[in-house]
Coordinates of C-alpha atoms and ligand atoms in Angstrom, one line a residue:
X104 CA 7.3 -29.1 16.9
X105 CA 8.0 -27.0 19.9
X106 CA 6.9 -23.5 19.6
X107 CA 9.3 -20.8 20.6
X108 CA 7.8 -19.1 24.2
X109 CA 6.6 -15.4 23.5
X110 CA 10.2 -13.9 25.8
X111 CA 12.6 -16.5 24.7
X112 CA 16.0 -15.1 23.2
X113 CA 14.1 -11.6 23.6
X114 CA 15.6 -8.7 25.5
X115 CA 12.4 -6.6 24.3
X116 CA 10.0 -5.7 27.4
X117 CA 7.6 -4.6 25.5
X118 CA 6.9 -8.7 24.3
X119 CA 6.1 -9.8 27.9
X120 CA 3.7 -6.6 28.6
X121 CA 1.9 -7.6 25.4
X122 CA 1.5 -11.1 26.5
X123 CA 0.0 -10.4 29.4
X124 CA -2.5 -7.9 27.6
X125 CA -3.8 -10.2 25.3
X126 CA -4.6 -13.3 26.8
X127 CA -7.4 -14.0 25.0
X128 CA -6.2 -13.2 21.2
X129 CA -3.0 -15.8 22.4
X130 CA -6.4 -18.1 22.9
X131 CA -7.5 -17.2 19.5
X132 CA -4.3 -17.2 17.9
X133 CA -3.9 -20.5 19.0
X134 CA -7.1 -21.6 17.6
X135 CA -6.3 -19.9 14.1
X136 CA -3.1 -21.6 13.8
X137 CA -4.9 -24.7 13.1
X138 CA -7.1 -23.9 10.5
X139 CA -5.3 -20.6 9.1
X140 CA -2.0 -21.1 7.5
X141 CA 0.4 -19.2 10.3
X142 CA -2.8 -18.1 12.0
X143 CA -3.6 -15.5 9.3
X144 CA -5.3 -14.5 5.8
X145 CA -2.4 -12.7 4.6
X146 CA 1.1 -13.5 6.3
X147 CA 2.3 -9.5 6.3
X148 CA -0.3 -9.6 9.3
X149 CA 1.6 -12.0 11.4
X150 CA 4.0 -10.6 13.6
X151 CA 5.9 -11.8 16.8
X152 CA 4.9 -13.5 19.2
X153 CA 1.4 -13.9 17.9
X154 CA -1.2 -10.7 16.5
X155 CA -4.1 -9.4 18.3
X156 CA -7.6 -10.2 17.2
X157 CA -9.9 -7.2 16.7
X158 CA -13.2 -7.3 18.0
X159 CA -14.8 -4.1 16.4
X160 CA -13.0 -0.5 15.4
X161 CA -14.7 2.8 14.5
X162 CA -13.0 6.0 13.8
X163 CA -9.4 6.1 14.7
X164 CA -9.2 3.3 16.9
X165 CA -9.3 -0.6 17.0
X166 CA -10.3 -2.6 19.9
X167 CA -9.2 -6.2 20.6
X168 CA -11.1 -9.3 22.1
X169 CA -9.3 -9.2 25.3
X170 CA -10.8 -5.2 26.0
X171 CA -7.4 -2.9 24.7
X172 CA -8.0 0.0 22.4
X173 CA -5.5 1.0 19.8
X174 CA -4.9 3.9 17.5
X175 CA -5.0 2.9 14.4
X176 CA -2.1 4.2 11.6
X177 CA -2.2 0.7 9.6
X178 CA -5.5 1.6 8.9
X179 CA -6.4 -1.6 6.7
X180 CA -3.4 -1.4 4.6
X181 CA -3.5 2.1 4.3
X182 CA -7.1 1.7 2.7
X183 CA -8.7 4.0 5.4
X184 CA -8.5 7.4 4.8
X185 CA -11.6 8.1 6.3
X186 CA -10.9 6.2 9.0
X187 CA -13.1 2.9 10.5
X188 CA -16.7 2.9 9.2
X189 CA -17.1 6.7 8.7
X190 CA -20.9 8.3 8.8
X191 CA -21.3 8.8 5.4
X192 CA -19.9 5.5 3.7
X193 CA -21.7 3.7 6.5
X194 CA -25.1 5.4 5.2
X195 CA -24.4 4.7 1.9
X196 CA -23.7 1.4 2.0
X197 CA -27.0 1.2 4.3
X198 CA -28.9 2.0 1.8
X199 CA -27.3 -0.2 -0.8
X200 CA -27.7 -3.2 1.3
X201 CA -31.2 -3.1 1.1
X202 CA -31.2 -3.0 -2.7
X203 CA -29.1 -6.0 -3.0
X204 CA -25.6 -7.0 -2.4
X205 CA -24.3 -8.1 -5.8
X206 CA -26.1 -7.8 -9.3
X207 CA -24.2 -9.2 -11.5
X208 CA -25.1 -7.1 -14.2
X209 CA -24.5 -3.5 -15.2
X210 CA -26.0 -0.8 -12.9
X211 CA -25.7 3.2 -12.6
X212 CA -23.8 2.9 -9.8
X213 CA -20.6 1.3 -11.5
X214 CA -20.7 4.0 -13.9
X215 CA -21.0 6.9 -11.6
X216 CA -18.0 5.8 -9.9
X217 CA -15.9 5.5 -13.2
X218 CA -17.0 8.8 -14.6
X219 CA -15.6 10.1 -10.8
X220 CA -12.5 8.0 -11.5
X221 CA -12.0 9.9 -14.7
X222 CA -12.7 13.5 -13.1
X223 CA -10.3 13.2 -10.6
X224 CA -7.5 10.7 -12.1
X225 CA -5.4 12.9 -14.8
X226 CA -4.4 9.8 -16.8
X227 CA -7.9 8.1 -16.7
X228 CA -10.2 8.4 -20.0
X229 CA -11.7 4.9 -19.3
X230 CA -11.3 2.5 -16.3
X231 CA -12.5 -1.2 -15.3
X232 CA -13.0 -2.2 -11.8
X233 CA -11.3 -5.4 -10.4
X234 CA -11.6 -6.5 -6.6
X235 CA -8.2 -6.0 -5.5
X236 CA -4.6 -4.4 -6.5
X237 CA -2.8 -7.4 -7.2
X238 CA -5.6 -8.6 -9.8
X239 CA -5.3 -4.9 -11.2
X240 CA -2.1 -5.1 -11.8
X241 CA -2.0 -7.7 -13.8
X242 CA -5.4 -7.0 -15.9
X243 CA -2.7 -4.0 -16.7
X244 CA 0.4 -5.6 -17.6
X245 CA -2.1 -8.4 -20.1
X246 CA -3.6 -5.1 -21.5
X247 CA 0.1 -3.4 -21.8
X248 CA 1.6 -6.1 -23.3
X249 CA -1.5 -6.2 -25.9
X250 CA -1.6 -3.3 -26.6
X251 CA 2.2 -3.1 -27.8
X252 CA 2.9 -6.7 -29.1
X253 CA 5.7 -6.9 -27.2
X254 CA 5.9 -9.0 -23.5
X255 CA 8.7 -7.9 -21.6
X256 CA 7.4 -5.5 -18.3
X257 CA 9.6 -3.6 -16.1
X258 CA 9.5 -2.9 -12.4
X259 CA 11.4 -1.7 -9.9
X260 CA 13.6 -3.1 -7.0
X261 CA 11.2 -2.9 -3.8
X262 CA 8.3 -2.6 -6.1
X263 CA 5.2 -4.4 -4.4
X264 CA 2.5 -4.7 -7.4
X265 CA 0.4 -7.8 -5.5
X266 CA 1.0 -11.4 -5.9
X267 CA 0.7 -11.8 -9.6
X268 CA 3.3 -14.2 -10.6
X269 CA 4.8 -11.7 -13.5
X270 CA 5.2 -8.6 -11.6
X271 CA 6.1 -10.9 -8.2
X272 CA 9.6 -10.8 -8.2
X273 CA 12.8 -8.2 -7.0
X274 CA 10.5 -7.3 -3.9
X275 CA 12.5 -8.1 -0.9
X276 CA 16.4 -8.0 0.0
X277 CA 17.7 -10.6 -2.0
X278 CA 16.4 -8.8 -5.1
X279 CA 17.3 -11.8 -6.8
X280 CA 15.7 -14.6 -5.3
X281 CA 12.0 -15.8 -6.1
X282 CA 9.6 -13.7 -3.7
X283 CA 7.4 -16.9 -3.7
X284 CA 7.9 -20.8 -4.6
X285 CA 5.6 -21.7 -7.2
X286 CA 6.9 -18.9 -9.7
X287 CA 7.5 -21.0 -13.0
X288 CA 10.9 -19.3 -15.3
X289 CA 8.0 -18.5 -18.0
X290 CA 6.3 -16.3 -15.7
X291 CA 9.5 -14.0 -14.6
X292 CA 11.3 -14.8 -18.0
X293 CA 10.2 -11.2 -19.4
X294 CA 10.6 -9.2 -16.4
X295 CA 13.3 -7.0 -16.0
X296 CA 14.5 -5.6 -12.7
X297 CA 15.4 -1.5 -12.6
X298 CA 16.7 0.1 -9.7
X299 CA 14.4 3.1 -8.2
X300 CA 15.7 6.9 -8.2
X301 CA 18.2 6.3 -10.9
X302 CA 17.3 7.1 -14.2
X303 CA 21.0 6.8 -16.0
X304 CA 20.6 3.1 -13.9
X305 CA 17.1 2.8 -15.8
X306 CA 18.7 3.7 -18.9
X307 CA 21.6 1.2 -18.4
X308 CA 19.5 -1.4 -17.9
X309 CA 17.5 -0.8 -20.5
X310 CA 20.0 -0.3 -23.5
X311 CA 19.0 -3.5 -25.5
X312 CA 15.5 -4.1 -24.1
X313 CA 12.4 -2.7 -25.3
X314 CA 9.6 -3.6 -22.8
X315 CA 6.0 -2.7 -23.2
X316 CA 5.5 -1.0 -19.9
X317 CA 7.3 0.3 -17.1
X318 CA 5.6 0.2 -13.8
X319 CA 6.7 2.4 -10.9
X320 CA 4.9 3.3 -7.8
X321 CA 5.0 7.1 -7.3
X322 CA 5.9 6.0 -3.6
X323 CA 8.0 2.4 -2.7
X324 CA 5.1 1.3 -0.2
X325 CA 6.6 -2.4 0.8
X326 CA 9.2 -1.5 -0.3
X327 CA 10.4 0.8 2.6
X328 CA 7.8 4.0 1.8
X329 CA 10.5 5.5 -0.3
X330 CA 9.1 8.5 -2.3
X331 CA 9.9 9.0 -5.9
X332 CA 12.1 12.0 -6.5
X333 CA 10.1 14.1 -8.8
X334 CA 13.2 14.7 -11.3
X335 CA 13.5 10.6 -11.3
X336 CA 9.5 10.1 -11.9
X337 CA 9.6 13.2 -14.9
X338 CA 12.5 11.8 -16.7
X339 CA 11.1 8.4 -16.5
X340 CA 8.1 9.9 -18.1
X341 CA 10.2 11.5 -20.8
X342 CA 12.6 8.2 -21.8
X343 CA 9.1 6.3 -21.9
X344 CA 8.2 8.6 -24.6
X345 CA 11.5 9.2 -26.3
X346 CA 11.3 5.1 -26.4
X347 CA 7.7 4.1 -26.9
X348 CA 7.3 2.6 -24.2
X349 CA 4.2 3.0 -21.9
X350 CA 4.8 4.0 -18.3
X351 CA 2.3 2.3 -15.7
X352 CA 2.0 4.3 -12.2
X353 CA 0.7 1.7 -9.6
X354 CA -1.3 4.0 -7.2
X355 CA -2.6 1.5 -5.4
X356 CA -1.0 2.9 -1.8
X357 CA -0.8 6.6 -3.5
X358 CA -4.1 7.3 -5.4
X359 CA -6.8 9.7 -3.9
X360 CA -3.8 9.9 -0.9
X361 CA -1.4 12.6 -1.6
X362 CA -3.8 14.6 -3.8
X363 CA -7.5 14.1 -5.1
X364 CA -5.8 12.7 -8.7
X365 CA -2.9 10.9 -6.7
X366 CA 0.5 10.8 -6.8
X367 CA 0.2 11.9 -11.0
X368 CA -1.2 15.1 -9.7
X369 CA 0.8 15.6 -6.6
X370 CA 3.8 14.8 -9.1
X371 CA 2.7 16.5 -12.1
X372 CA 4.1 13.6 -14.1
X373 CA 0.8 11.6 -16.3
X374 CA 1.6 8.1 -17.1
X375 CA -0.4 6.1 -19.9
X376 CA -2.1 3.7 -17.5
X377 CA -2.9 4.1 -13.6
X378 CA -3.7 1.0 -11.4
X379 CA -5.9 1.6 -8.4
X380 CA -7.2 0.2 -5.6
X381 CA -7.3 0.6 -1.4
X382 CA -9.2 3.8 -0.9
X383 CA -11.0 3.7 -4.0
X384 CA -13.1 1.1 -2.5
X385 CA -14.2 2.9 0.7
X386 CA -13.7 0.2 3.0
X387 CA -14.7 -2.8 0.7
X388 CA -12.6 -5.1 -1.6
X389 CA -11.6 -3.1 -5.3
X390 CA -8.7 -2.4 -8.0
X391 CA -9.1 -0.9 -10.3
X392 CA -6.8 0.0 -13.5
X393 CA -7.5 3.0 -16.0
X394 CA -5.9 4.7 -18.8
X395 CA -6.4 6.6 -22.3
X396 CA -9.5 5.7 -24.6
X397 CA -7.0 4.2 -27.0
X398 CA -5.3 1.8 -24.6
X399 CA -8.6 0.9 -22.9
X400 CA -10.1 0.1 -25.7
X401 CA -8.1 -3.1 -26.0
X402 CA -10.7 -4.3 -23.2
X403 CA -13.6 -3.5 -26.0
X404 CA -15.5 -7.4 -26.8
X405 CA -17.3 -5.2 -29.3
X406 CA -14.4 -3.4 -31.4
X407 CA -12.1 -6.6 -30.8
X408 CA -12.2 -10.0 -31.2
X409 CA -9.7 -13.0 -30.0
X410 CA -6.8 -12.9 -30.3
X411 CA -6.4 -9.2 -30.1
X412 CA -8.8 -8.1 -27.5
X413 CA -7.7 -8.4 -23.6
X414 CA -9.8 -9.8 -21.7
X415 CA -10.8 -8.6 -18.0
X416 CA -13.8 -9.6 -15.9
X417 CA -15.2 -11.4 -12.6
X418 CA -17.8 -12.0 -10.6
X419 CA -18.1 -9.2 -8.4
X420 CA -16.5 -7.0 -10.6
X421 CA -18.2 -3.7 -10.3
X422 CA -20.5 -4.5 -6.9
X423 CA -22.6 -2.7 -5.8
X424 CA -21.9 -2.1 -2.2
X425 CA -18.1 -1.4 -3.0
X426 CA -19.1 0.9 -5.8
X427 CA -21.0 3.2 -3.3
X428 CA -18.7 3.3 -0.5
X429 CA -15.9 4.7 -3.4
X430 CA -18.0 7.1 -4.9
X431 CA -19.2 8.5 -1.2
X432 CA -15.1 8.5 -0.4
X433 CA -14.0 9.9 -3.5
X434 CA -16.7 12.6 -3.2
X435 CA -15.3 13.6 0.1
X436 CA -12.0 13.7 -0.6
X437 CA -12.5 15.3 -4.6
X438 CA -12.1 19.4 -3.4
X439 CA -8.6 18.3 -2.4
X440 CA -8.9 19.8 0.9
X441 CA -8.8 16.6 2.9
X442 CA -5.8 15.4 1.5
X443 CA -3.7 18.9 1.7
X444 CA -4.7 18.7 5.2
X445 CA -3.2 15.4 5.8
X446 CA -0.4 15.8 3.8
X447 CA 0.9 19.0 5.9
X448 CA 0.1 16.5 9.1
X449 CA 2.2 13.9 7.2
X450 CA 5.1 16.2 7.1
X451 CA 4.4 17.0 10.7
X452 CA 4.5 13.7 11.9
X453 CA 7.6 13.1 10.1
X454 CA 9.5 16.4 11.3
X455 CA 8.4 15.5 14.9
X456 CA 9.5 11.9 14.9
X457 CA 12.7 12.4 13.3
X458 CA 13.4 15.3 15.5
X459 CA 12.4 13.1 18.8
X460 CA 14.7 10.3 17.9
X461 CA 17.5 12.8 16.8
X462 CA 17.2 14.4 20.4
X463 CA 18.0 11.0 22.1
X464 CA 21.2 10.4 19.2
X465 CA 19.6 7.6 17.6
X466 CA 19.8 7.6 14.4
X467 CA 16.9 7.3 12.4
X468 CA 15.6 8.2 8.5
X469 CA 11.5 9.3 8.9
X470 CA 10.2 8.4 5.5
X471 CA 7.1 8.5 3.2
X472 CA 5.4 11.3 1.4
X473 CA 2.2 13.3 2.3
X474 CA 0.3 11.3 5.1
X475 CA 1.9 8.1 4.3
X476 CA 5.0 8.0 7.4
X477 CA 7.7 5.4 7.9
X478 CA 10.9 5.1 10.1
X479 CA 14.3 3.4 9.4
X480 CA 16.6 3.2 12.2
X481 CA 19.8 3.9 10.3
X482 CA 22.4 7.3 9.2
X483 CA 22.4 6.0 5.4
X484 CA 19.7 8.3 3.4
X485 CA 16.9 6.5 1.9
X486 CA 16.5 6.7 -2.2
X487 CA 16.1 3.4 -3.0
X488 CA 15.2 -0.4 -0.9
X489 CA 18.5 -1.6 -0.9
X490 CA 19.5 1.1 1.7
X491 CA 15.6 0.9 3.2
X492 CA 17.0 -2.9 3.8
X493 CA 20.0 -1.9 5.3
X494 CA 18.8 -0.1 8.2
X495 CA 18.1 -1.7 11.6
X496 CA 15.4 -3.9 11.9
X497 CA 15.3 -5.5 15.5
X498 CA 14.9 -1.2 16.3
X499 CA 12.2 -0.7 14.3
X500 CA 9.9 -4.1 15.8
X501 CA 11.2 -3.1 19.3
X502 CA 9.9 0.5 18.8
X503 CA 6.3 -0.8 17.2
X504 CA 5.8 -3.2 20.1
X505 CA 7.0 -0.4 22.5
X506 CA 4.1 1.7 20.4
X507 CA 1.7 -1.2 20.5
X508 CA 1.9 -2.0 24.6
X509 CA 0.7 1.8 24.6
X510 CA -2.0 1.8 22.5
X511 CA -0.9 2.6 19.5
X512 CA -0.7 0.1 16.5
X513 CA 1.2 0.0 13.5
X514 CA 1.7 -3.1 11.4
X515 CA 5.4 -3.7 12.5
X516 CA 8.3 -3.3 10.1
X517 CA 5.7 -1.5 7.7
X518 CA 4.4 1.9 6.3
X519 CA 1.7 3.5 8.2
X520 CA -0.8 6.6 7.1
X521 CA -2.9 9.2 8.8
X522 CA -6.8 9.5 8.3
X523 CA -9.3 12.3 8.6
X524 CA -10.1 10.7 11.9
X525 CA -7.0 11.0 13.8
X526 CA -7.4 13.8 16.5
X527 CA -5.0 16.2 17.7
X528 CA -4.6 14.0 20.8
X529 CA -4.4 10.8 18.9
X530 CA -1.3 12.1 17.0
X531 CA 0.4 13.7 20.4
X532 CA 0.2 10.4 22.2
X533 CA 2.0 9.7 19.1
X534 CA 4.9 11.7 19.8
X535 CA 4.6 11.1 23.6
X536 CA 5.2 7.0 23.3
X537 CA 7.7 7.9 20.4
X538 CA 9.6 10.0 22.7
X539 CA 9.1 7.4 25.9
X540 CA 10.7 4.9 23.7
X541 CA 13.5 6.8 22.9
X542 CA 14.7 7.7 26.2
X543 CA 14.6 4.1 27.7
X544 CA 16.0 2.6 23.9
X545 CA 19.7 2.2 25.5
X546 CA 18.4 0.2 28.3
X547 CA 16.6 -3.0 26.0
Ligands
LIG896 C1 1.4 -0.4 -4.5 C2 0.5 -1.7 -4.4 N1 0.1 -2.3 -5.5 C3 -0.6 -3.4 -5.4 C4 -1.0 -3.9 -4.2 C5 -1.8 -5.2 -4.1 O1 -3.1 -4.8 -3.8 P1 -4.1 -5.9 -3.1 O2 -3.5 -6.2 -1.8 O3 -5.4 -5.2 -3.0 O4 -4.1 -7.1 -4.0 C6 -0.6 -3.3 -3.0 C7 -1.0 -3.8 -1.7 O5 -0.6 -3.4 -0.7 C8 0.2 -2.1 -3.1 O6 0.6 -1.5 -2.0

């Protein structure tokens, strides 16, 4: 099949000056292709007309194969709050390697990092580790559904919980259609779609249905990086418990970000169960899902037998190497003052953004919460992802390209965040490419 040339049906610069920068990843790329389904381990990291390959990052930046350096705001999925390979995980992790990689069995180190868990997390009496979000989420939703007999779970339009079949569904404009092929009828068949900001909508919706759980992120990260409206999050809170119904935060994106016990703290709104994952791990694979000593206990093989115990486990479950790199992370970032200090950069970086593009009339929504940023190139107002779906799209790849061919990456079309390593000058040349871009806009 003939594959499209990187400038064809392009009016977008910015696509040719890449190409010519990156020879060598094209090379790659190329090579990938083959053996790689679309080139990639995970197809949100594809992006037109092929991605760069990293050869090595530290701090702020990452650096590709063909020699360009890039400041980094994807920062590994938002994981990176430290930034790339920081002093002190690097020496923890050191140190662990030399004491072996995976055990297997239980060690201190697993426990020291749930007890932090529980310090920090306001919701958290008890916690198990998994080795990524998506299998979090749905070790939560089995333990939900267990813990209150009853099956149905409900989630939110734009709500991005991992692939799990149950919860993979009403991500993406249509809400309605299948977000994968492979999704049987059983899996989706108790799921129940609510829209986001609207409680009376919530409400509606839920009028004849009694689910077990209702998970919400504090912040729509996929979805558009649409922050919960704290009057939405605290009556959602209060019809959970006027209902009996157990309210799931997924704070996978917004845990140990916005404030040292997440989005629960920066909220003040405590849900029954909180899934984890991205920073908690400190630059290695993790998820993690926690809760009260009552729920939690459900995972107990010594209080509960089948069928009324739910089961969690795995193979690395609890490994060693991740398990020090969180607990070094979660120690640095437990007085709070790291994330206050990115959070008032966050709202910087918003302000300035918004106001750069307002200068040059194009309209544009800056969204996000704390140090988690994201731009939508429409006048609508962003509650919700329908209207995060709405907004112009071709403007938002042409401006992270234009950002790219200067140095700067974000993942295109999705939400970025600031780290402790980001420098003064990183974050000007920022608003310098930002502004560059939206002087020349009218002329693409
Ligand atoms: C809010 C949220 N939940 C769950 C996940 C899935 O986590 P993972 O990619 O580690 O499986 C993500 C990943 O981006 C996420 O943003």
């Amino acid at each position: 099949m003939k594959t499209r040339s990187v400038t064809e049906g392009r009016r977008d610069p910015h696509m040719n000056d890449y190409a010519s920068k990156t020879p060598i990843s094209r090379q790659l790329y190329n090579r990938a292709k083959r053996v790689l389904p679309a080139g990639v381990s995970y197809g949100i990291r594809y992006f037109e007309p092929y991605p760069f390959f990293v050869a090595k990052a530290g701090g702020s930046k990452l650096y590709d194969v063909d020699g360009n350096e890039y400041i980094d705001f994807w920062l590994g999925h938002t994981a990176l709050i430290l930034g790339h390979s920081p002093k002190e995980v690097v020496k923890s992790v050191r140190k662990q390697l030399e004491n072996g990689t995976q055990y297997g069995v239980s060690h201190e180190l697993e426990v020291a990092l749930a007890e932090q868990v529980v310090k920090m997390i306001p919701s958290a009496e008890m916690v198990r580790f998994t080795n990524s979000g998506t299998e979090a989420n749905m070790y939560a939703t089995r333990l939900a559904r267990a813990f209150t007999s009853r099956n149905t779970i409900a989630k939110f339009e734009g709500g991005w919980h991992g692939g799990y079949d149950a919860l993979h569904t009403g991500v993406k404009q249509p809400f309605d259609l299948p977000e994968s092929a492979g999704l049987t009828h059983g899996a989706l068949q108790d799921t129940i779609l609510l829209p986001f900001n609207d409680l009376e909508g919530v409400e509606k919706r839920l009028r004849n249905e009694h689910p077990a759980a209702i998970i919400v992120e504090p912040m729509l990260g996929a979805g558009g990086g649409i922050a919960a409206e704290k009057e939405f999050l605290k009556g959602l809170r209060e019809y959970c418990n006027r209902s009996d119904i157990l309210l799931i935060f997924d704070e996978v994106i917004t845990g140990f970000r916005l404030a040292p016990g997440g989005g629960q703290e920066y909220y003040g709104v405590k849900p029954d169960m909180t899934v984890l994952g991205k920073i908690l791990g400190g630059g290695f694979p993790i998820g993690a899902f926690c809760g009260s000593r009552d729920i939690m206990k459900r995972l107990d093989t010594t209080i509960y037998k089948r069928p009324h115990y739910s089961f969690h486990g795995g193979t690395f479950a609890g490994n060693p190497i991740t398990m020090t790199a969180g607990l070094t992370t979660l120690k640095i970032l437990e007085d709070g003052k790291t994330t206050s200090r990115l959070n008032r950069l966050g709202d910087k970086t918003r302000v300035n953004i918004g106001q750069i593009f307002d200068k040059h009339g194009i309209d544009v929504q800056t969204g996000g919460v704390g140090s988690i940023f994201n731009t939508h190139f429409t006048k609508e107002p962003i509650r919700n992802a329908p209207s995060a779906f709405r907004a112009d799209k071709k403007k938002l790849l042409d401006y992270n390209m234009a950002l790219m061919t200067n140095g700067i990456f974000f993942l295109p079309a999705h939400t970025q965040a600031l780290s402790t390593a980001h420098s003064k000058t990183d974050i000007e040349k920022l608003f310098n490419v930002t502004e560059a871009f939206a002087k020349k806009h009218n002329e693409y």
